CSV table of C-alpha atoms in Angstrom, one decimal:
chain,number,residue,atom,x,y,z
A,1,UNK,CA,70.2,26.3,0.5
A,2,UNK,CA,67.6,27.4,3.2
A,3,UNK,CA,65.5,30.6,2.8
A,4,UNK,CA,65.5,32.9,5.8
A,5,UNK,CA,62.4,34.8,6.6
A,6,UNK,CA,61.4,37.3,9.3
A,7,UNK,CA,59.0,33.9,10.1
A,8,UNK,CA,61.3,31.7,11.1
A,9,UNK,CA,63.1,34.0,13.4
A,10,UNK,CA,60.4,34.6,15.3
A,11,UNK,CA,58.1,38.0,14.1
A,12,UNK,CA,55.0,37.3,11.5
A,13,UNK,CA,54.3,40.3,10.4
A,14,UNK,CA,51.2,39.4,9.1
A,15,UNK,CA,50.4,38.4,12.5
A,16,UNK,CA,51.5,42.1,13.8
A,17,UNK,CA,49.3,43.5,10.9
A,18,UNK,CA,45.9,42.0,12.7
A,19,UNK,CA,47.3,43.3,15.6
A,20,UNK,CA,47.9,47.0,14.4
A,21,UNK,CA,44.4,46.8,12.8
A,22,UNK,CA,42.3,45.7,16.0
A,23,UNK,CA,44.1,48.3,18.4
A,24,UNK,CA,43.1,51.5,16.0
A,25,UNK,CA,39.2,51.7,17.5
A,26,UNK,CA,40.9,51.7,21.3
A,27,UNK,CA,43.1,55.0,20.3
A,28,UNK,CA,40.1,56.2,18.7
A,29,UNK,CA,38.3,56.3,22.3
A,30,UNK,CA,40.9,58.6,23.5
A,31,UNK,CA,40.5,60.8,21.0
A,32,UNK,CA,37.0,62.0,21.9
A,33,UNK,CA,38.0,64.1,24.9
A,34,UNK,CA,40.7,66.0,22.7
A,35,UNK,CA,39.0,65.7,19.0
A,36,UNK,CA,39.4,69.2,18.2
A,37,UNK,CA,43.4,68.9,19.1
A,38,UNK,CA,44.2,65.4,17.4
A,39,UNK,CA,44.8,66.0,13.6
A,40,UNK,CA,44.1,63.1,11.5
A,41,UNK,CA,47.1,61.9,9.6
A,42,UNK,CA,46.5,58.8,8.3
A,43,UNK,CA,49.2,56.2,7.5
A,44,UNK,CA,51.6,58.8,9.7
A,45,UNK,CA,54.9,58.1,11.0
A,46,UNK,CA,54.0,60.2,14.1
A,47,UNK,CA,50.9,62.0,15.7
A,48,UNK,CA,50.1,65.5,15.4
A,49,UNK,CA,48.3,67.4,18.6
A,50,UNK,CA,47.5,71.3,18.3
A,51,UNK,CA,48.2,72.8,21.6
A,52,UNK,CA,45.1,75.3,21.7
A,53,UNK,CA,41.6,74.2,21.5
A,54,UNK,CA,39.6,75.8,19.2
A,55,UNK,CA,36.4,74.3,20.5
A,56,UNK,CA,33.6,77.3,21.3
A,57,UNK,CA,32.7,77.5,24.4
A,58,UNK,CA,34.1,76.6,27.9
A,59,UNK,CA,35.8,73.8,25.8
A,60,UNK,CA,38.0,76.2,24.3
A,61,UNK,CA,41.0,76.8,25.6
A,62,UNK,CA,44.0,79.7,24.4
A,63,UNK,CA,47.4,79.6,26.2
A,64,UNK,CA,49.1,82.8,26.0
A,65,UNK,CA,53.1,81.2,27.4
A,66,UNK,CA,52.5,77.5,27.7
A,67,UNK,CA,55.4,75.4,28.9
A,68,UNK,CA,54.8,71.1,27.7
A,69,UNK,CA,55.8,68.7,30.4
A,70,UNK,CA,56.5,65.8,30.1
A,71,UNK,CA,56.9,62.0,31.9
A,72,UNK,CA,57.8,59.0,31.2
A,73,UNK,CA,57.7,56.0,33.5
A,74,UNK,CA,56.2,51.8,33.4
A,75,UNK,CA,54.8,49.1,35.5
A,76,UNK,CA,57.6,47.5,36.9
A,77,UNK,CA,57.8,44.4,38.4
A,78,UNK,CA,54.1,44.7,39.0
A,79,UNK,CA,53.7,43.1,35.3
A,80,UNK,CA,55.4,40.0,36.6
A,81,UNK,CA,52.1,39.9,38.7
A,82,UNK,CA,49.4,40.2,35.8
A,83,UNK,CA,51.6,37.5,33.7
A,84,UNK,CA,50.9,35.0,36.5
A,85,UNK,CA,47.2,36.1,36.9
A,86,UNK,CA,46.7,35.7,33.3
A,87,UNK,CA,45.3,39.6,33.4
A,88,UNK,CA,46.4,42.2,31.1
A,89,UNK,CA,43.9,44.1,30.3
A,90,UNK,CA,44.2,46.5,33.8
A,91,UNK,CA,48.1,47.2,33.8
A,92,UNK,CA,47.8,49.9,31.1
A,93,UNK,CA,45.7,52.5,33.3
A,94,UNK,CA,49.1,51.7,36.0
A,95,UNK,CA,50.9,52.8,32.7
A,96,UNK,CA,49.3,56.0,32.1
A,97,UNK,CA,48.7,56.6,36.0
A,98,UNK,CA,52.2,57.0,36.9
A,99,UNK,CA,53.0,58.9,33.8
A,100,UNK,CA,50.4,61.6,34.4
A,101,UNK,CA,50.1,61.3,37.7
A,102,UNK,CA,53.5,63.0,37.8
A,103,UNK,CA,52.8,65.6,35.3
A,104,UNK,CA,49.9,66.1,37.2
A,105,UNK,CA,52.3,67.9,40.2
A,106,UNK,CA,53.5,70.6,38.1
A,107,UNK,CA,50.5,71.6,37.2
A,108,UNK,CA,50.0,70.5,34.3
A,109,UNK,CA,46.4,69.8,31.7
A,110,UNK,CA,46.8,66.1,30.2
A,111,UNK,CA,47.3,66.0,26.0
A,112,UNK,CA,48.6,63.0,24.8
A,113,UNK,CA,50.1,59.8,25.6
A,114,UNK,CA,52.3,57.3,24.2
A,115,UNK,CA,52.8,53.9,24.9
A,116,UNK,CA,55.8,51.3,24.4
A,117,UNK,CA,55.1,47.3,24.2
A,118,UNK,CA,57.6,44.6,24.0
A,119,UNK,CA,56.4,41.1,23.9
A,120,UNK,CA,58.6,38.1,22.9
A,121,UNK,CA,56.5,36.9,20.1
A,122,UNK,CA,53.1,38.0,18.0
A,123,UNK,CA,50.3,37.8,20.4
A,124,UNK,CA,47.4,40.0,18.9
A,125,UNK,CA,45.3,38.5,21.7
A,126,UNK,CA,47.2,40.0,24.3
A,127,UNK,CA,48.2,42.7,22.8
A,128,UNK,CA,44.5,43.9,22.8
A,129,UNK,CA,43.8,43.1,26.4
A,130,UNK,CA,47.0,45.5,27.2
A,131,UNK,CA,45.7,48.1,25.0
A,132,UNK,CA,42.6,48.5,26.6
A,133,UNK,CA,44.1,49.4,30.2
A,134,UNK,CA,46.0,51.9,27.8
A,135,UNK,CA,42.7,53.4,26.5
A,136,UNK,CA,40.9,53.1,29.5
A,137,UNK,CA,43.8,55.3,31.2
A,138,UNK,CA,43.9,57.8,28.5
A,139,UNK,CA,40.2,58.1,28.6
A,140,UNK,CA,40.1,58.8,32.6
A,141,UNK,CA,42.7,61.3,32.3
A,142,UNK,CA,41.7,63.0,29.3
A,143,UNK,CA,44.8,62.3,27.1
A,144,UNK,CA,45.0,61.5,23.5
A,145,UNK,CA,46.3,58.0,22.7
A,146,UNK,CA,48.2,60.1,20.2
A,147,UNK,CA,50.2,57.0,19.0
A,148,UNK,CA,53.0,54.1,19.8
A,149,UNK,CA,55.6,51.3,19.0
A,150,UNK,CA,54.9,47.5,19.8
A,151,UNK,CA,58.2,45.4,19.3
A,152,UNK,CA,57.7,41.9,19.0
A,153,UNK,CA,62.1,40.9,20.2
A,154,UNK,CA,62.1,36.5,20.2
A,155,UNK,CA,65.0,35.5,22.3
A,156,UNK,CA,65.1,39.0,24.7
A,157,UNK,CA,62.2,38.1,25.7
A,158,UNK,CA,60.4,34.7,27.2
A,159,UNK,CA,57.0,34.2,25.0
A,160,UNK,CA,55.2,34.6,27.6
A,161,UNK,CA,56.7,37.9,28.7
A,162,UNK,CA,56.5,41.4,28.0
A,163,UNK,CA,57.4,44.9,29.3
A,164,UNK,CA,55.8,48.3,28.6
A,165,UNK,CA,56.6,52.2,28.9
A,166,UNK,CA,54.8,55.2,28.5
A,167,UNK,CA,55.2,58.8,28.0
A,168,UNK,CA,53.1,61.7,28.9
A,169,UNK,CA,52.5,65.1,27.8
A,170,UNK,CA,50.8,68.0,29.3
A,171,UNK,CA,50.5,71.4,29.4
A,172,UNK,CA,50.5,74.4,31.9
A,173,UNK,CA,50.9,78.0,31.6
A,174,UNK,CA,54.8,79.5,32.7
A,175,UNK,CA,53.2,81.6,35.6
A,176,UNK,CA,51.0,78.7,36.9
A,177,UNK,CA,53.9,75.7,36.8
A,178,UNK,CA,53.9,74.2,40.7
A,179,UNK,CA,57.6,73.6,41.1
A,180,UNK,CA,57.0,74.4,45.0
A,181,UNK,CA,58.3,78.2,45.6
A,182,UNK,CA,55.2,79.4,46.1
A,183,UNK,CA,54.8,76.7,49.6
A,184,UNK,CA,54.3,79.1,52.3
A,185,UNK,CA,53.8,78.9,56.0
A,186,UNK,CA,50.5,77.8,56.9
A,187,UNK,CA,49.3,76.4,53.9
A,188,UNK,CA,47.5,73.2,54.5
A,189,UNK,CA,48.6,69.3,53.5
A,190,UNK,CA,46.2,67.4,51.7
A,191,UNK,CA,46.4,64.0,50.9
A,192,UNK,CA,44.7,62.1,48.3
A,193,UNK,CA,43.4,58.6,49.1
A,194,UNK,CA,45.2,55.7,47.1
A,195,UNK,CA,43.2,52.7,45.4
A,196,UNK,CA,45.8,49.7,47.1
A,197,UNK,CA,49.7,49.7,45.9
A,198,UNK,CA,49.6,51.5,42.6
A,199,UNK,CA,52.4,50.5,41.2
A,200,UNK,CA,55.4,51.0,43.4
A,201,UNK,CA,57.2,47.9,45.9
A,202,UNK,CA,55.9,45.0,44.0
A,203,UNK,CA,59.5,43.6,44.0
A,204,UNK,CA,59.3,43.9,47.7
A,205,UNK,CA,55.7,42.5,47.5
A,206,UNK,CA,56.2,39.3,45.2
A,207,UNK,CA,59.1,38.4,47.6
A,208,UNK,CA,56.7,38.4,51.0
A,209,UNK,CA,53.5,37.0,49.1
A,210,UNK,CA,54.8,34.5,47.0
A,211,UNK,CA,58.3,33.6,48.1
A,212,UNK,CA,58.2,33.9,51.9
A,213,UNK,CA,54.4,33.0,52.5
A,214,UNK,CA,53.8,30.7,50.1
A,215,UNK,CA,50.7,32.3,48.6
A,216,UNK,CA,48.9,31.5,44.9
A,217,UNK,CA,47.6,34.0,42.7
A,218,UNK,CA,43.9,32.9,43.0
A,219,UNK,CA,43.8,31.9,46.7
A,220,UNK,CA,41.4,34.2,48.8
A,221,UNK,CA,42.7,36.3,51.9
A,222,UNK,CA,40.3,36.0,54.5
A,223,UNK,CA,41.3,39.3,56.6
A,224,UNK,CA,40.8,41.0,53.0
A,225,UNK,CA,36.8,40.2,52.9
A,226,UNK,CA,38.1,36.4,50.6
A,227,UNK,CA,39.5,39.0,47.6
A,228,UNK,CA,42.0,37.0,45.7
A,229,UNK,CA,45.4,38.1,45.9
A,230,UNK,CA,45.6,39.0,42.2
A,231,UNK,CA,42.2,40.9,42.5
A,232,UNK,CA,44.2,43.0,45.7
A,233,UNK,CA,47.5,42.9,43.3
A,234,UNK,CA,46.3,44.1,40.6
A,235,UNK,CA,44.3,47.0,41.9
A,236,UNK,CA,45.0,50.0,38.8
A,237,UNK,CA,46.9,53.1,40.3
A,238,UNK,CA,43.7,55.7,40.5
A,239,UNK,CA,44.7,58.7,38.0
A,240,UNK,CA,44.2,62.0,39.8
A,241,UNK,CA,43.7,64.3,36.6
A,242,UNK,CA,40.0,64.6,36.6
A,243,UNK,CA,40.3,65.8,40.7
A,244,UNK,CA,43.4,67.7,40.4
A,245,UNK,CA,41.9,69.8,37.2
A,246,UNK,CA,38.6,70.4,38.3
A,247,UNK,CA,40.1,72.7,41.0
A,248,UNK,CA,42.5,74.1,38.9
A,249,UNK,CA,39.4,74.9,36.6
A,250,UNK,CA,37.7,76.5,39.7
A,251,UNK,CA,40.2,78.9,40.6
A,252,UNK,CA,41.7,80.6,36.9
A,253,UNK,CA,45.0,82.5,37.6
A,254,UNK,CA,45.1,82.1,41.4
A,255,UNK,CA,47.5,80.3,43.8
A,256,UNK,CA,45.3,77.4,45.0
A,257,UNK,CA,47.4,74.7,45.1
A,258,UNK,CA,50.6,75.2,46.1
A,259,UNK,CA,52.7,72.3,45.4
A,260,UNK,CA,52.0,68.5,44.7
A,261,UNK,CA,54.0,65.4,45.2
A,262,UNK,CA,52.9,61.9,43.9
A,263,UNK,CA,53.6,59.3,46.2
A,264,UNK,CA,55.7,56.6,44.6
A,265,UNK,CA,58.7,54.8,45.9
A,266,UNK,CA,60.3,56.9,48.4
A,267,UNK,CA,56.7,57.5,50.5
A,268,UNK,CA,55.4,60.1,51.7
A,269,UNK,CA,58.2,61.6,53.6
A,270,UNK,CA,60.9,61.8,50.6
A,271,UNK,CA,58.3,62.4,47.9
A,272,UNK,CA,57.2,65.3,49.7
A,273,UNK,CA,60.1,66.8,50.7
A,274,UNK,CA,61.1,66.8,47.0
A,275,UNK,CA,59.1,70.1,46.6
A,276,UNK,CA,59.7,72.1,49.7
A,277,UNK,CA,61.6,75.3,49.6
A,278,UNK,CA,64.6,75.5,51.7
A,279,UNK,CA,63.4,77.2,54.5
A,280,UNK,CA,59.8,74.9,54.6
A,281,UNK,CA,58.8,72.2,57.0
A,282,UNK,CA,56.1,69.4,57.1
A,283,UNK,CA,55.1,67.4,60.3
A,284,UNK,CA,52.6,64.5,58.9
A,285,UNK,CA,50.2,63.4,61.3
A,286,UNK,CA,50.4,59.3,61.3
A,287,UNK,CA,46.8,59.6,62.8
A,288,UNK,CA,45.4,61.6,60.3
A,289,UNK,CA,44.4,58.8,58.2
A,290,UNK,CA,43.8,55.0,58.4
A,291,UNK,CA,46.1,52.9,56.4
A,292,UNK,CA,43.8,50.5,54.0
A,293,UNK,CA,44.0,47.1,55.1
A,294,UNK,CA,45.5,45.9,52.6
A,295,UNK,CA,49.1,47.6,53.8
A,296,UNK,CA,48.5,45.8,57.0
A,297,UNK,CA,47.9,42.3,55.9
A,298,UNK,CA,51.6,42.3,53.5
A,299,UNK,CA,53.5,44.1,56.6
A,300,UNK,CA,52.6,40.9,58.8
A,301,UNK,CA,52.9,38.7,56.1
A,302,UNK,CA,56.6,39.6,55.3
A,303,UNK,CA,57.1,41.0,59.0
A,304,UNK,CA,58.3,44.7,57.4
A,305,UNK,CA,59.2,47.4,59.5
A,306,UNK,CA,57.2,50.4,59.9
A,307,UNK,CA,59.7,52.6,59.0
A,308,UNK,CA,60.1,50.2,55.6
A,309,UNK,CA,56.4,50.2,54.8
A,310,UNK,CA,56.2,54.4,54.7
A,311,UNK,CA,59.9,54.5,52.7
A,312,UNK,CA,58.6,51.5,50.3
A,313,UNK,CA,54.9,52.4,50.0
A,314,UNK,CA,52.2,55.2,49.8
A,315,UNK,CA,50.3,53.4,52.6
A,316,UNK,CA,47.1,54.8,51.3
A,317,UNK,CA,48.0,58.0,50.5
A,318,UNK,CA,48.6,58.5,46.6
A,319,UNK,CA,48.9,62.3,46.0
A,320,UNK,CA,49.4,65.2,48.1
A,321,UNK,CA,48.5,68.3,47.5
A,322,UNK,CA,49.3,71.2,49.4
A,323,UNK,CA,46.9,74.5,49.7
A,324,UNK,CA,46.0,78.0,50.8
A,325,UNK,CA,44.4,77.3,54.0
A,326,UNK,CA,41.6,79.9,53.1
A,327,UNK,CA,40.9,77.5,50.4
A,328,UNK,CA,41.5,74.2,52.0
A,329,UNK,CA,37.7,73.3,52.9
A,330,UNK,CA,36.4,74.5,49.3
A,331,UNK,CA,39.1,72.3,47.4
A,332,UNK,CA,38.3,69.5,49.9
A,333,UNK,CA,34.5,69.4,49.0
A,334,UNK,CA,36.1,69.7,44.9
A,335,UNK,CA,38.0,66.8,45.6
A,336,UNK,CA,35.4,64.5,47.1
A,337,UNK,CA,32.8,65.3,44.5
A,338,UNK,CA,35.1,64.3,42.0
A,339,UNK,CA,35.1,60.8,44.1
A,340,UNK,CA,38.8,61.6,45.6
A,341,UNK,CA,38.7,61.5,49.5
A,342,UNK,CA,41.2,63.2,51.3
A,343,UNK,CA,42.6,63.6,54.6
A,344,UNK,CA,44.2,66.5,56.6
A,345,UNK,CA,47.8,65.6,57.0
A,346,UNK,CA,49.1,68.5,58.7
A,347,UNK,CA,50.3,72.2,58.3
A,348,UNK,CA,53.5,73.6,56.5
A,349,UNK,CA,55.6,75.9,58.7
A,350,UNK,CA,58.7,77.9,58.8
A,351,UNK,CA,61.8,76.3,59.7
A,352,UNK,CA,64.7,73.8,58.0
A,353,UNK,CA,63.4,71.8,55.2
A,354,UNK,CA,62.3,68.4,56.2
A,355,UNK,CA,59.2,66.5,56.3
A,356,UNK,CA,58.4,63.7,59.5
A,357,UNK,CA,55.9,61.4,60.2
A,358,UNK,CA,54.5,62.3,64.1
């Protein structure tokens, strides 16, 4: 009679072994903003993290009623994209983006990530390109790759295929959590420039590039300067952390920020509105920024309405942050020096809650 083994249905663990091994220097990376939190546990079943930073120094860092947040989110269709390109090593800073870019609106300081990989069969190979988005994202947002799970499923998945997932968590002091009350009239509306599509639409995207125009992942758009339409696809979501904290870090214990909203699916209008108090209202000025060009060349392509591109799509406007007004040029000048433009979007005023595009 035939011997089974793990083999022959589809998983080699020895296979999975060279993978585990190869990944452990990418963690270690992310560990270098955080050293004094991550505890080394060895051979561990899970990561340890100690929420207070004992560094000396500015580093250090006490909280006296912390609250954790957490996300979790993934890629979506967007890894249909980098399988076609043959590119994985840029869709795990996406992963981490939208994980703590939403953390990121309650006000909360990056700690540690996670990170879930499915493939359909042992691919160390790949497996190292995708961790080193994954460490390259932790790194920019100051998180500790704190640990993981790859899953190698034959038969749920094509071989070539694969899926990932993350999950974030932060920290932020009870009295300094932005869950929007504190939105007041006058208070200004920030937003934060995007780097392209992050990682919301691509279903939509895929359908207009590939299906109704035709296009190939390598061929050159002229009215995008010849980029390739992976090199435009597969633009990383830009991570906000590093901005958002270095004026949180400028203003200790005051009401700066008011409320943030990331802007995934939804837009701006719906995103936004997801934070407002009851009796607080937003008029967004359509002129106050220029939409990338890149939002203009898929809207022809698939002939999209307007009022489908700003419901589908950030349109070049990732984060929004919304701020004293006292304080609005001084974060401003923060924000750029930490190489994230923003634009004026409008003011918040008294009235029904609803936020409109003018």
């Amino acid at each position: 009679m035939t011997k089974a083994t793990y083999k022959d249905a589809g998983v080699d663990l020895d296979l999975y072994q060279k993978a585990m091994s190869s990944i452990h220097p990418l963690l270690g990376k992310t560990h270098l903003a955080q050293k004094a939190r991550v505890m080394d546990l060895p051979g561990g079943f899970a990561g340890l993290f100690r929420l207070n930073n004992p560094e000396p120094g500015p580093a250090g860092r006490k909280y006296e009623d912390p609250v954790l947040v957490s996300g979790t989110d993934g890629v979506g269709t967007k890894i249909k994209v980098a399988i076609e390109a043959e590119t994985y090593n840029t869709i795990g800073i996406d992963l981490v983006a939208m994980c703590v870019n939403d953390c990121l609106c309650l006000g909360a300081e990056p700690l540690f990530f996670l990170d879930y990989i499915a493939l359909g069969k042992d691919d160390p190979e790949r497996l190292v390109e995708l961790m080193e988005g994954v460490s390259k994202g932790c790194v920019l947002s100051k998180s500790a790759l704190l640990g993981g799970e790859t899953a190698i499923m034959p038969d749920l998945y094509g071989d070539g295929d694969f899926d990932m997932a993350g999950f974030s968590v932060g920290v932020v002091e009870r009295n300094q959590v932005l869950d929007g009350h504190a939105i007041q009239a006058g208070d200004v509306v920030l937003g934060l420039e995007s780097s392209g599509f992050h990682s919301n639409g691509y279903s939509l995207i895929r359908k207009v590039v590939f299906e109704m125009a035709g296009l190939g992942i390598n061929d050159p758009i002229e009215e995008l300067n010849q980029r390739t339409v992976a090199s435009i696809l597969l633009e990383p979501t830009r991570i906000y952390a590093s901005a958002i904290n270095s004026v949180v870090r400028s203003y200790p214990g005051q009401i700066v920020i008011s409320g943030m909203a990331h802007i995934t699916g939804g837009g701006l209008v719906e995103n936004i509105e997801r934070i407002l108090p009851a009796n607080r209202r937003i008029e967004i000025k359509r002129s106050a920024w220029e939409v990338p060009p890149a939002f203009n060349w898929l809207q022809s392509l698939g002939n999209i309405d307007e009022e489908e591109m700003f419901r589908v799509f950030n349109m070049g406007i990732g984060m929004v942050a919304i701020v004293r007004a006292d304080q609005a040029k001084a974060v401003r000048e923060k924000l750029h020096a930490s190489q994230c433009p923003t634009h004026i979007l409008g003011k918040v005023t008294q009235g029904d809650k609803q936020v409109t595009l003018i």
